[in-house]
Coordinates of C-alpha atoms and ligand atoms in Angstrom, one line a residue:
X9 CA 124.8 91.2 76.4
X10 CA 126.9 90.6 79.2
X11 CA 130.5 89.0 79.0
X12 CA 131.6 87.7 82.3
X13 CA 135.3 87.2 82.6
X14 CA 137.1 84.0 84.8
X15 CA 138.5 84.3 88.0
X16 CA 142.2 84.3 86.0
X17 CA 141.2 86.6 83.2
X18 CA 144.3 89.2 82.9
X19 CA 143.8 92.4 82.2
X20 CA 145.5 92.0 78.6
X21 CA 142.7 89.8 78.0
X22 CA 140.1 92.2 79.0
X23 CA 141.9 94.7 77.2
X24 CA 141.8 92.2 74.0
X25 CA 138.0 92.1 74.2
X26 CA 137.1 96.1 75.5
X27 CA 139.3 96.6 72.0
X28 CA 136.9 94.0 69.9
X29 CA 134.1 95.9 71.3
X30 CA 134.8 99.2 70.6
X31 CA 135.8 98.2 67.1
X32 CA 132.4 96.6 66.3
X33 CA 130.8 100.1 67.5
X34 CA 129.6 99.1 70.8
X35 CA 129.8 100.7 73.6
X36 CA 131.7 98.6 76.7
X37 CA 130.3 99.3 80.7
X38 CA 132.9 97.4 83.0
X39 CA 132.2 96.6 86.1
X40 CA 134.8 94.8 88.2
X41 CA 133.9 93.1 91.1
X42 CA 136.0 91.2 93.6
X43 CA 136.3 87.8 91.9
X44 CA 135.5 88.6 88.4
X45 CA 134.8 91.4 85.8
X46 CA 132.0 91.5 84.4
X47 CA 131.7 93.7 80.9
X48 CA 128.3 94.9 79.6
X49 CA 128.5 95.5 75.8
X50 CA 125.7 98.1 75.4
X51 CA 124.4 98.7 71.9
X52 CA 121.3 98.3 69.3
X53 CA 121.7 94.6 68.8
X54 CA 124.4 92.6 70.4
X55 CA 123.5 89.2 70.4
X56 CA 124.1 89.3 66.8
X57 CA 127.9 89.9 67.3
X58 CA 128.2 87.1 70.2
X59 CA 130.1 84.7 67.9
X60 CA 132.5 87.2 67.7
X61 CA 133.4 86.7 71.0
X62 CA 132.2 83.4 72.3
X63 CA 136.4 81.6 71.9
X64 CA 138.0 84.7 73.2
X65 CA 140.4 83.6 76.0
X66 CA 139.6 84.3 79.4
X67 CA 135.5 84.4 79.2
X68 CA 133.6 82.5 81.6
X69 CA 130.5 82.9 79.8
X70 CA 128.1 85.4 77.6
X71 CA 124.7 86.2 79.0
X72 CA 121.8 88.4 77.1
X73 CA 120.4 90.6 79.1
X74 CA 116.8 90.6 78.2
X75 CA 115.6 94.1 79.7
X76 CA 115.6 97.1 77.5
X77 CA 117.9 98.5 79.9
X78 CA 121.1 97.4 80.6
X79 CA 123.3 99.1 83.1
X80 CA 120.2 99.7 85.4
X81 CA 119.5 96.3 85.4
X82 CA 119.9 93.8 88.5
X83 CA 120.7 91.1 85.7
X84 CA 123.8 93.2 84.5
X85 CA 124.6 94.6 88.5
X86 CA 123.1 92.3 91.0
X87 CA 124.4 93.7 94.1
X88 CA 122.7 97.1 95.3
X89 CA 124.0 100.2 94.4
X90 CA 125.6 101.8 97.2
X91 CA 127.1 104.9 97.3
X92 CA 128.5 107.5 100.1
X93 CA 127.0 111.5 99.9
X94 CA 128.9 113.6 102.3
X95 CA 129.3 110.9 105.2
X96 CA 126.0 108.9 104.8
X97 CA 125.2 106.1 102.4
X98 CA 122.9 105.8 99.7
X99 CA 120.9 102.8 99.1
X100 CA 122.7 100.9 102.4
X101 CA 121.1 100.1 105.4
X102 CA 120.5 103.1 106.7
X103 CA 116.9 104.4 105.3
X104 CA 117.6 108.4 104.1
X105 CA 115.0 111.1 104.3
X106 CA 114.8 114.2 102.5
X107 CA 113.2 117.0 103.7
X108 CA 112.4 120.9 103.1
X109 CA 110.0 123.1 101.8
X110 CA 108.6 122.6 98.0
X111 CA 110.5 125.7 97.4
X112 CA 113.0 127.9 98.6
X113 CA 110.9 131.0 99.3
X114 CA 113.8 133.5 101.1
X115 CA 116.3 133.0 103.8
X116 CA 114.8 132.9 106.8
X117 CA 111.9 129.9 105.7
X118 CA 114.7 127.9 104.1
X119 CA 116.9 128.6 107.4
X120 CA 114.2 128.0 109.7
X121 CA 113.0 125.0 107.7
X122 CA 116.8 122.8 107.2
X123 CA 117.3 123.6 111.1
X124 CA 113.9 122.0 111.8
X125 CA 114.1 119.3 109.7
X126 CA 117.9 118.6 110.8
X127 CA 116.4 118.2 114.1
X128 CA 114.4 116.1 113.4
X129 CA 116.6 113.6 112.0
X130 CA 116.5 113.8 108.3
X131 CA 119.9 113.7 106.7
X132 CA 119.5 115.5 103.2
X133 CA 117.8 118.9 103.0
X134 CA 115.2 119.2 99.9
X135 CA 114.0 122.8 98.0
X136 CA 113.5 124.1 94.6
X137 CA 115.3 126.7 93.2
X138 CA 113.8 126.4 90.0
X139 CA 110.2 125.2 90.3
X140 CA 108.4 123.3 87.3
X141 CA 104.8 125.1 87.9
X142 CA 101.6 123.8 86.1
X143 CA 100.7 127.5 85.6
X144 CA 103.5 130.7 84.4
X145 CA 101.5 133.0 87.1
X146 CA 102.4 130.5 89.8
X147 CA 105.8 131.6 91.7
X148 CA 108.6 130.5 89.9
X149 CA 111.5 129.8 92.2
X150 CA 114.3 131.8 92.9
X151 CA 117.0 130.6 90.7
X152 CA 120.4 131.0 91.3
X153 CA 119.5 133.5 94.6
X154 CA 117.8 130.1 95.9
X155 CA 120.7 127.9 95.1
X156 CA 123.0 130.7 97.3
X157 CA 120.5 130.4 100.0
X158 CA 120.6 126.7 100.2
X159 CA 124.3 126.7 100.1
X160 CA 124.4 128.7 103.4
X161 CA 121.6 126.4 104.8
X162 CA 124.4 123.5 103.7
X163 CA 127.0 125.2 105.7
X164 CA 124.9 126.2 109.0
X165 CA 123.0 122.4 109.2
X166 CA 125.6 120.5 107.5
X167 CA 123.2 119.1 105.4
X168 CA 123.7 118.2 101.9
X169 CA 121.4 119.9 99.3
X170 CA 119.0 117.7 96.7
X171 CA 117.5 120.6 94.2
X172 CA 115.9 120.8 91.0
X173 CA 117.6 121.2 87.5
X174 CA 115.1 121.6 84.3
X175 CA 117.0 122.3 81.6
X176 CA 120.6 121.0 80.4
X177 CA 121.9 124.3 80.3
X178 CA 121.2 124.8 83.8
X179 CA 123.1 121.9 85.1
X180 CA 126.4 123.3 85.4
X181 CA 125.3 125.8 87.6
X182 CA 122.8 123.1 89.8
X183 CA 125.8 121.4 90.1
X184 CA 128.2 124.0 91.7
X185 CA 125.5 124.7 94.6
X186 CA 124.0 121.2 95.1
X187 CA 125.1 117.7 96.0
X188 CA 121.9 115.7 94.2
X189 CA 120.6 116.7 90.8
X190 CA 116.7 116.4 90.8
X191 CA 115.2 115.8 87.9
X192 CA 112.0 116.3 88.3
X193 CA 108.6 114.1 87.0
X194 CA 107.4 116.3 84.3
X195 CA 111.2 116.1 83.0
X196 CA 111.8 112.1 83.6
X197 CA 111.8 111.9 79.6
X198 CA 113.7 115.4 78.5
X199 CA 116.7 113.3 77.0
X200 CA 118.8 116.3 76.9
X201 CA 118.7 116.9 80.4
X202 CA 119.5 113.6 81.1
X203 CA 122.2 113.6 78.7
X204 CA 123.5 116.5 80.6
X205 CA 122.9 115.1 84.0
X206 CA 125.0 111.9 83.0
X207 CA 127.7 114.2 81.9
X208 CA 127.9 115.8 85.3
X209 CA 128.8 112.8 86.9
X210 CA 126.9 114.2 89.8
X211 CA 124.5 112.1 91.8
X212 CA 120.7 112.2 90.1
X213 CA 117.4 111.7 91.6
X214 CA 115.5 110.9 88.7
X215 CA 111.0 111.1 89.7
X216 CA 109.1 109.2 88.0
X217 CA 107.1 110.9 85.9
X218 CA 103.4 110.8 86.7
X219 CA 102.6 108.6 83.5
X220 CA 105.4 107.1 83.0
X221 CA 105.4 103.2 83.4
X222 CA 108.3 101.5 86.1
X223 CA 110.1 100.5 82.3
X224 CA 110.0 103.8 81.3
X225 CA 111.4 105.2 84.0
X226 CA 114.3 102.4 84.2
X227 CA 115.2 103.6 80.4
X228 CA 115.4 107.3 81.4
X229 CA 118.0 106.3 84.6
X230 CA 119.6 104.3 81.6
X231 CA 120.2 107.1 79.8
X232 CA 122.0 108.8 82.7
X233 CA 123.8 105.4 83.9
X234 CA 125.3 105.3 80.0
X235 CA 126.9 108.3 80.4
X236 CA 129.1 106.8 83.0
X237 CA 127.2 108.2 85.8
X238 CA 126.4 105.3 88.3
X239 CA 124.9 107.3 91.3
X240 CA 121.2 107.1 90.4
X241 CA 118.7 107.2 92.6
X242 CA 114.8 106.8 91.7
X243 CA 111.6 108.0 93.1
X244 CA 108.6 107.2 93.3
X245 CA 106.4 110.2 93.1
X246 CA 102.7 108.5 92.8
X247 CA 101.1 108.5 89.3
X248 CA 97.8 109.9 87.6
X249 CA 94.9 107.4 87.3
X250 CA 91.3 107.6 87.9
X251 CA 91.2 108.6 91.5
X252 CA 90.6 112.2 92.2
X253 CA 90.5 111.9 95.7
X254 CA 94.0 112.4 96.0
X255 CA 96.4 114.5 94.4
X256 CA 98.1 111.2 92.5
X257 CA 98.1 108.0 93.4
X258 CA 101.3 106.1 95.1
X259 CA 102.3 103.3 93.2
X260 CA 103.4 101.6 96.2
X261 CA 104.0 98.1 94.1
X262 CA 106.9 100.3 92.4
X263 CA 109.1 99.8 95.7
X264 CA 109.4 95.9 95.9
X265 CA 108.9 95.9 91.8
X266 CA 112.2 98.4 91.1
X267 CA 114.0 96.6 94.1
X268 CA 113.5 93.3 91.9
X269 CA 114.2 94.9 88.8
X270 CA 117.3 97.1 89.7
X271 CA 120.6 97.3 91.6
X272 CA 119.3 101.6 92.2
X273 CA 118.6 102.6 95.1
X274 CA 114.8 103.5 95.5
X275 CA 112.8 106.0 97.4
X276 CA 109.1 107.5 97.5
X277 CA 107.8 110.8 98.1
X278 CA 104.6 110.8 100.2
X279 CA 104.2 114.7 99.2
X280 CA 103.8 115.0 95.7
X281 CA 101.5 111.2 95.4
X282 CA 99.3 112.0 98.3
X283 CA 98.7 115.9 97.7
X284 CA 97.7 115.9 101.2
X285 CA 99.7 116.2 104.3
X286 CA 97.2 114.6 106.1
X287 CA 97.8 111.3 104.2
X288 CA 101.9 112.0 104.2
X289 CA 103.0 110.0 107.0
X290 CA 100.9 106.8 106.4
X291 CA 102.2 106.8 103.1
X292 CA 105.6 107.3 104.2
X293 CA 105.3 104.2 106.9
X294 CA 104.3 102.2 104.1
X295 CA 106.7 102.8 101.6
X296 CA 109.6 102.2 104.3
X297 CA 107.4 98.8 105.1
X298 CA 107.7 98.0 101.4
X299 CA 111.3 98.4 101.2
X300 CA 111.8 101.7 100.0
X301 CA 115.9 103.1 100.5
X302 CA 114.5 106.5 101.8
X303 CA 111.5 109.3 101.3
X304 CA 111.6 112.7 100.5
X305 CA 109.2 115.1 101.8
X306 CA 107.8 118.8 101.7
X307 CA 107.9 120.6 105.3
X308 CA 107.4 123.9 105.5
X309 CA 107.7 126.1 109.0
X310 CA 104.1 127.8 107.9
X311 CA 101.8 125.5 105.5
X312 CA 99.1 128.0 105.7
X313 CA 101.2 130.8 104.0
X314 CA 104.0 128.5 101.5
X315 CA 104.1 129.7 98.0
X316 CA 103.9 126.1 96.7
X317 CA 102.4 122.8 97.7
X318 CA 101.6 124.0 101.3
X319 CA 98.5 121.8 101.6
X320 CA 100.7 118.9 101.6
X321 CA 103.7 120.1 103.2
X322 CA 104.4 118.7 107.1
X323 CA 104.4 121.3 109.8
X324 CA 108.0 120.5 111.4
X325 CA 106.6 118.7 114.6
X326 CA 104.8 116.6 112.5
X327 CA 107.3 115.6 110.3
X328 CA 109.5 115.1 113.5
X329 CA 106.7 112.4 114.6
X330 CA 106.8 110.9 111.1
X331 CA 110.6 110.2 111.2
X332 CA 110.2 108.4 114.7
X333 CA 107.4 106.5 113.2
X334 CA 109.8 105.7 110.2
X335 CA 112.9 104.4 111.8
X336 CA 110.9 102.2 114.3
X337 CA 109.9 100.3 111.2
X338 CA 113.2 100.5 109.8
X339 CA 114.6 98.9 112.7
X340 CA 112.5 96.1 112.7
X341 CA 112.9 95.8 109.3
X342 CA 116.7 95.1 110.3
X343 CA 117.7 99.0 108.9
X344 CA 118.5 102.0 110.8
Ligands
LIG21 C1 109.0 118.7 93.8 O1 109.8 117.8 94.3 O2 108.8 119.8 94.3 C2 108.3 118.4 92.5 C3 107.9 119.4 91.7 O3 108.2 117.1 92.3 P1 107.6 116.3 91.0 O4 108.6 116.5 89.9 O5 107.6 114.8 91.5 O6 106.2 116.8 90.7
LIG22 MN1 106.4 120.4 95.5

């Protein structure tokens, strides 16, 4: 449930209840805005403990939240969550793309790859360090070598880095080399990564994993949001059904459905639910028609010859062609 102080609440007040609270066992999420503070008391069953606080001075009003999740929820936060990553915002007006190779293969593709991709316009660079491969003969990643390599693509484009983390142990290290956390979809649900990735306090981008319903996925950014950690962003990554003729299929009702459903900010990556690079960019017009936040996307200097996910990666002039593509919708959509 929600308790929603008045405009004259003082902080002993708030104080008063946070105490109440904490004594029952729950857990308290404030959230002060510029009128009023708002606190979420997050726990198995709190509507049973509302008479407990229903004639506390200073509340306006208690509101159940009816969604499993809480925090994440637009009922609980109804303003988007915006929030700044080395000088560009998050979830504003300004639609982000991500961009880079699947993987971080060596220094002079990653190089090659960020300055291409800079150039084109996209303002966070993307590769995997650690790569979550369907089969243990299928290259592997780097590891830490490709975490140093896209810290010195960082500090030659400027760029900040969005990377892969797949286990908890693992994210203190992610964390010293990149500015977003990915978790990726095959780990949406590994609790103890979120745990650890909500501990970080470090910005997450949390995939959707590719069976995992939109409620699913709004309980696994809960997880990380309960930990104190507001900067969540999801993805849309497409999901398995019965169509073969792609690689997944993009949910593209997940864009305007999570923008109802949640303050987060949202994007979708054309890469992974298309399979094809072919099908990339129209996918990627769409989702920014739909009212996607941003997209993040595979480019590779050399398709033909990338150790991962080269059929669906963007040569760099193409991918320069789908970002002007991109914005002219985001402009007359009123972004930028
Ligand atoms: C990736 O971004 O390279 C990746 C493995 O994505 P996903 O987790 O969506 O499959
Ligand atoms: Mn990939």
């Amino acid at each position: 449930m929600m308790i929603v102080m008045n405009t004259e609440a003082t902080q002993d007040q708030i104080n008063t209840i946070l105490a109440r609270i904490e004594a029952n066992g729950f857990k308290a999420h404030i959230s002060k805005g510029e009128e009023r503070t708002v606190i979420g008391v997050l726990g198995n069953n709190p509507i049973v403990i509302r008479e407990q606080f229903v004639y506390m001075p200073g509340i306006e009003r208690i509101v159940p939240i009816s969604r499993p999740y809480k925090i994440a929820s637009r009922e609980f936060i109804p303003q988007n969550t915006v929030f700044p990553l080395d000088g560009i915002q998050i979830g504003g007006d300004q639609v982000i793309i991500m961009a880079g190779p699947c993987a971080v293969e060596g220094r002079s593709q990653l190089l090659e790859a960020a300055l291409a991709v800079k150039e084109a316009g996209a303002q966070v660079l993307r590769g995997g360090a650690y790569k979550p491969r369907t089969s243990p003969y299928s290259f592997q990643g780097l590891g830490e070598e490709g975490l140093e390599i896209l810290a010195e693509a960082r500090q030659v484009t400027g760029l900040p880095v969005v990377t892969e983390v797949m286990a908890p142990e693992l994210v203190p290290l992610v964390t010293k080399y990149a500015d977003v956390l990915q978790i990726g979809a095959r780990n949406m649900q590994n609790f103890a990564l979120l745990h650890a990735a909500g501990e970080s306090q470090h910005p997450v981008l949390l995939k959707r994993g590719n069976a995992a319903t939109i409620e699913e996925l709004l309980m696994a950014a809960e997880y990380i949001l309960s930990h104190g950690n507001q900067r969540v962003i999801l993805c849309e990554r497409g999901i398995r059904t019965f169509e073969t003729a792609t690689r997944n299929t993009t949910d593209i009702n997940a864009v305007p459905v999570l923008k109802t459903l949640t303050h987060l900010p949202v994007i979708l990556d054309p890469s992974h639910s298309t399979g094809h690079w072919e099908f990339v960019t129209p996918v990627a017009r769409a989702a920014i028609a739909a009212g996607a936040d941003g997209l993040i996307v595979e480019v590779h200097p050399n398709p033909l010859e990338a150790l991962s996910d080269g059929g669906q990666s963007l040569k760099p002039e193409r991918f320069a062609e789908m970002v002007h593509q991109v914005r002219a919708i985001a402009r007359d959509l009123g972004r930028c």
